[in-house]
Structures are given as C-alpha cells and as structure tokens.
mmCIF file of C-alpha atoms in Angstrom:
data_model
loop_
_atom_site.group_PDB
_atom_site.id
_atom_site.type_symbol
_atom_site.label_atom_id
_atom_site.label_comp_id
_atom_site.label_asym_id
_atom_site.label_seq_id
_atom_site.Cartn_x
_atom_site.Cartn_y
_atom_site.Cartn_z
ATOM 1 C CA MET A 1 51.958 26.281 101.401
ATOM 2 C CA SER A 2 55.392 26.433 102.088
ATOM 3 C CA GLY A 3 57.503 28.889 105.158
ATOM 4 C CA ALA A 4 60.363 30.053 105.156
ATOM 5 C CA ASN A 5 62.195 26.673 106.991
ATOM 6 C CA GLU A 6 60.097 24.078 104.730
ATOM 7 C CA SER A 7 61.231 21.963 101.387
ATOM 8 C CA GLN A 8 59.168 19.680 99.957
ATOM 9 C CA ARG A 9 59.919 16.724 99.606
ATOM 10 C CA PRO A 10 57.724 13.606 98.387
ATOM 11 C CA ASP A 11 56.762 12.386 101.108
ATOM 12 C CA GLY A 12 55.579 15.399 103.204
ATOM 13 C CA PRO A 13 57.086 19.097 104.000
ATOM 14 C CA VAL A 14 60.616 19.119 106.585
ATOM 15 C CA ARG A 15 60.834 20.952 108.972
ATOM 16 C CA GLU A 16 64.352 22.575 109.589
ATOM 17 C CA THR A 17 65.828 23.785 112.787
ATOM 18 C CA VAL A 18 68.246 26.969 112.544
ATOM 19 C CA THR A 19 70.602 27.491 115.564
ATOM 20 C CA ASP A 20 72.188 30.737 116.657
ATOM 21 C CA PRO A 21 75.556 29.577 118.124
ATOM 22 C CA THR A 22 75.795 33.206 119.885
ATOM 23 C CA THR A 23 72.639 32.159 121.918
ATOM 24 C CA GLU A 24 72.729 30.899 125.444
ATOM 25 C CA PRO A 25 71.017 27.390 126.250
ATOM 26 C CA VAL A 26 67.430 27.712 127.229
ATOM 27 C CA VAL A 27 67.051 27.619 130.968
ATOM 28 C CA ARG A 28 64.547 25.216 132.433
ATOM 29 C CA THR A 29 62.217 26.854 135.108
ATOM 30 C CA THR A 30 62.009 24.858 138.250
ATOM 31 C CA LEU A 31 58.725 24.088 139.831
ATOM 32 C CA PRO A 32 57.617 25.043 143.248
ATOM 33 C CA SER A 33 57.697 21.288 144.260
ATOM 34 C CA GLU A 34 61.185 21.156 143.273
ATOM 35 C CA VAL A 35 62.210 23.772 145.297
ATOM 36 C CA VAL A 36 60.745 22.844 148.676
ATOM 37 C CA LYS A 37 59.170 19.510 149.552
ATOM 38 C CA PRO A 38 54.880 19.861 149.011
ATOM 39 C CA THR A 39 53.263 19.878 152.478
ATOM 40 C CA ARG A 40 49.911 18.395 153.743
ATOM 41 C CA SER A 41 46.896 20.343 155.470
ATOM 42 C CA ASP A 42 45.608 18.235 158.334
ATOM 43 C CA THR A 43 43.189 20.768 159.712
ATOM 44 C CA VAL A 44 39.385 19.821 158.714
ATOM 45 C CA PRO A 45 37.983 22.630 156.618
ATOM 46 C CA GLN A 46 34.938 25.075 157.772
ATOM 47 C CA GLN A 47 31.922 23.900 157.489
ATOM 48 C CA GLY A 48 28.638 25.703 156.912
ATOM 49 C CA SER A 49 26.303 27.941 159.019
ATOM 50 C CA THR A 50 23.227 25.234 159.725
ATOM 51 C CA GLN A 51 21.676 27.470 162.472
ATOM 52 C CA PRO A 52 21.107 31.446 162.794
ATOM 53 C CA GLY A 53 23.164 32.570 165.447
ATOM 54 C CA ASP A 54 25.381 29.777 165.701
ATOM 55 C CA GLY A 55 28.277 32.619 166.258
ATOM 56 C CA SER A 56 29.409 31.901 162.248
ATOM 57 C CA GLU A 57 29.319 35.504 161.510
ATOM 58 C CA VAL A 58 30.773 38.357 162.478
ATOM 59 C CA HIS A 59 29.438 41.620 163.084
ATOM 60 C CA ALA A 60 30.183 44.913 162.394
ATOM 61 C CA GLY A 61 30.612 47.754 164.442
ATOM 62 C CA PRO A 62 28.546 51.022 165.309
ATOM 63 C CA GLN A 63 28.460 52.405 162.273
ATOM 64 C CA VAL A 64 28.387 56.484 161.591
ATOM 65 C CA PRO A 65 24.869 57.444 159.843
ATOM 66 C CA PHE A 66 25.350 58.496 155.769
ATOM 67 C CA LYS A 67 24.034 61.962 156.913
ATOM 68 C CA GLU A 68 27.275 61.869 159.457
ATOM 69 C CA GLN A 69 29.581 60.686 157.115
ATOM 70 C CA VAL A 70 28.588 63.298 154.300
ATOM 71 C CA ILE A 71 29.198 66.248 157.135
ATOM 72 C CA GLY A 72 32.416 64.955 158.682
ATOM 73 C CA ILE A 73 33.605 64.598 155.111
ATOM 74 C CA SER A 74 32.782 67.785 153.793
ATOM 75 C CA GLN A 75 33.776 69.576 157.186
ATOM 76 C CA LYS A 76 37.010 67.365 157.104
ATOM 77 C CA THR A 77 37.607 68.371 153.365
ATOM 78 C CA ARG A 78 36.571 72.255 154.041
ATOM 79 C CA GLY A 79 39.146 72.094 157.215
ATOM 80 C CA THR A 80 41.865 71.115 154.934
ATOM 81 C CA ILE A 81 41.431 73.447 151.780
ATOM 82 C CA THR A 82 40.581 76.668 154.240
ATOM 83 C CA GLY A 83 43.959 75.758 157.072
ATOM 84 C CA ASN A 84 41.007 75.344 159.240
ATOM 85 C CA LYS A 85 42.727 72.814 161.739
ATOM 86 C CA GLY A 86 39.905 72.836 164.605
ATOM 87 C CA LEU A 87 37.372 72.456 161.474
ATOM 88 C CA LYS A 88 38.964 69.788 160.066
ATOM 89 C CA GLU A 89 39.818 68.045 163.503
ATOM 90 C CA HIS A 90 36.304 68.342 163.929
ATOM 91 C CA GLY A 91 35.055 65.648 160.717
ATOM 92 C CA GLU A 92 37.393 63.904 161.480
ATOM 93 C CA ALA A 93 36.272 63.429 165.232
ATOM 94 C CA ILE A 94 32.925 62.512 163.290
ATOM 95 C CA LEU A 95 33.781 60.086 160.686
ATOM 96 C CA GLU A 96 35.285 58.404 163.931
ATOM 97 C CA GLY A 97 31.978 58.274 165.261
ATOM 98 C CA LYS A 98 33.519 60.490 168.226
ATOM 99 C CA ALA A 99 31.414 63.629 167.786
ATOM 100 C CA SER A 100 27.681 64.332 166.368
ATOM 101 C CA PHE A 101 26.678 66.869 164.186
ATOM 102 C CA PHE A 102 22.935 66.560 164.267
ATOM 103 C CA ALA A 103 23.323 66.032 168.516
ATOM 104 C CA GLU A 104 25.515 69.743 169.089
ATOM 105 C CA LYS A 105 23.018 71.308 166.843
ATOM 106 C CA GLU A 106 19.925 70.164 168.804
ATOM 107 C CA ALA A 107 22.065 70.892 171.941
ATOM 108 C CA GLU A 108 22.488 74.274 170.404
ATOM 109 C CA LYS A 109 18.969 74.729 169.390
ATOM 110 C CA ASN A 110 18.129 73.442 173.102
ATOM 111 C CA ALA A 111 21.117 76.164 175.042
ATOM 112 C CA LYS A 112 19.391 78.859 173.166
ATOM 113 C CA PRO A 113 16.293 80.831 174.958
#
C-alpha cells in the first residue's frame, strides 16, 4: 500500500512533499474577529408569551376570501392576455380588497327588476 510519494523504510513509510517553485505561497484567510473587534449585545433576549392576549402576537390584516382571490387572479390574467385593461385593473382591485366580485353580482341582481 505504498503511494507515489511514499517510500518504504524499516522504521515505516516516510511522506515526501513535492513543492512546485512556480506556485505562490498559500494566502491565509483572516478571521472576522481579526478584521472587526467583536461586540457584545447588552439587550435582554425576548421572553416567551405567558398569557393569551398579552400583545406578543401580530395579527394579520383582513384577508381577501379564497373565492375572491381565484376570481381576481383569473380576471387579472384574462385581462392581461386579451389586452383588456379594465378587466385587469378590476382583478387587481379584487386582490387588493378594494372591490368584491360577489358584492357587485348581488348589487346587479337586486338592481334588475
């Protein structure tokens, strides 16, 4: 089991290193602590919530219902493909929660005698 850089001797294998004189010396990487002095944080770590409703959770704003999202995305896509700017803008308004497809349909249904 002798390699190309090993020779067998009575006291065991000896490894010989081959150095190429054309190569440059290895550049040692610097540690971040050598570049910038380490800092220490004096702030207290955040504590876990011990009671429900103690203000530690963030509540999301009102979300557009899933059916409205599907209709908004389909109108936006259809408006983009067909070049109908009004339909695209209406789809975007539905996705932003500024318009409602079902509320408009209900209003149209009630307006017709």
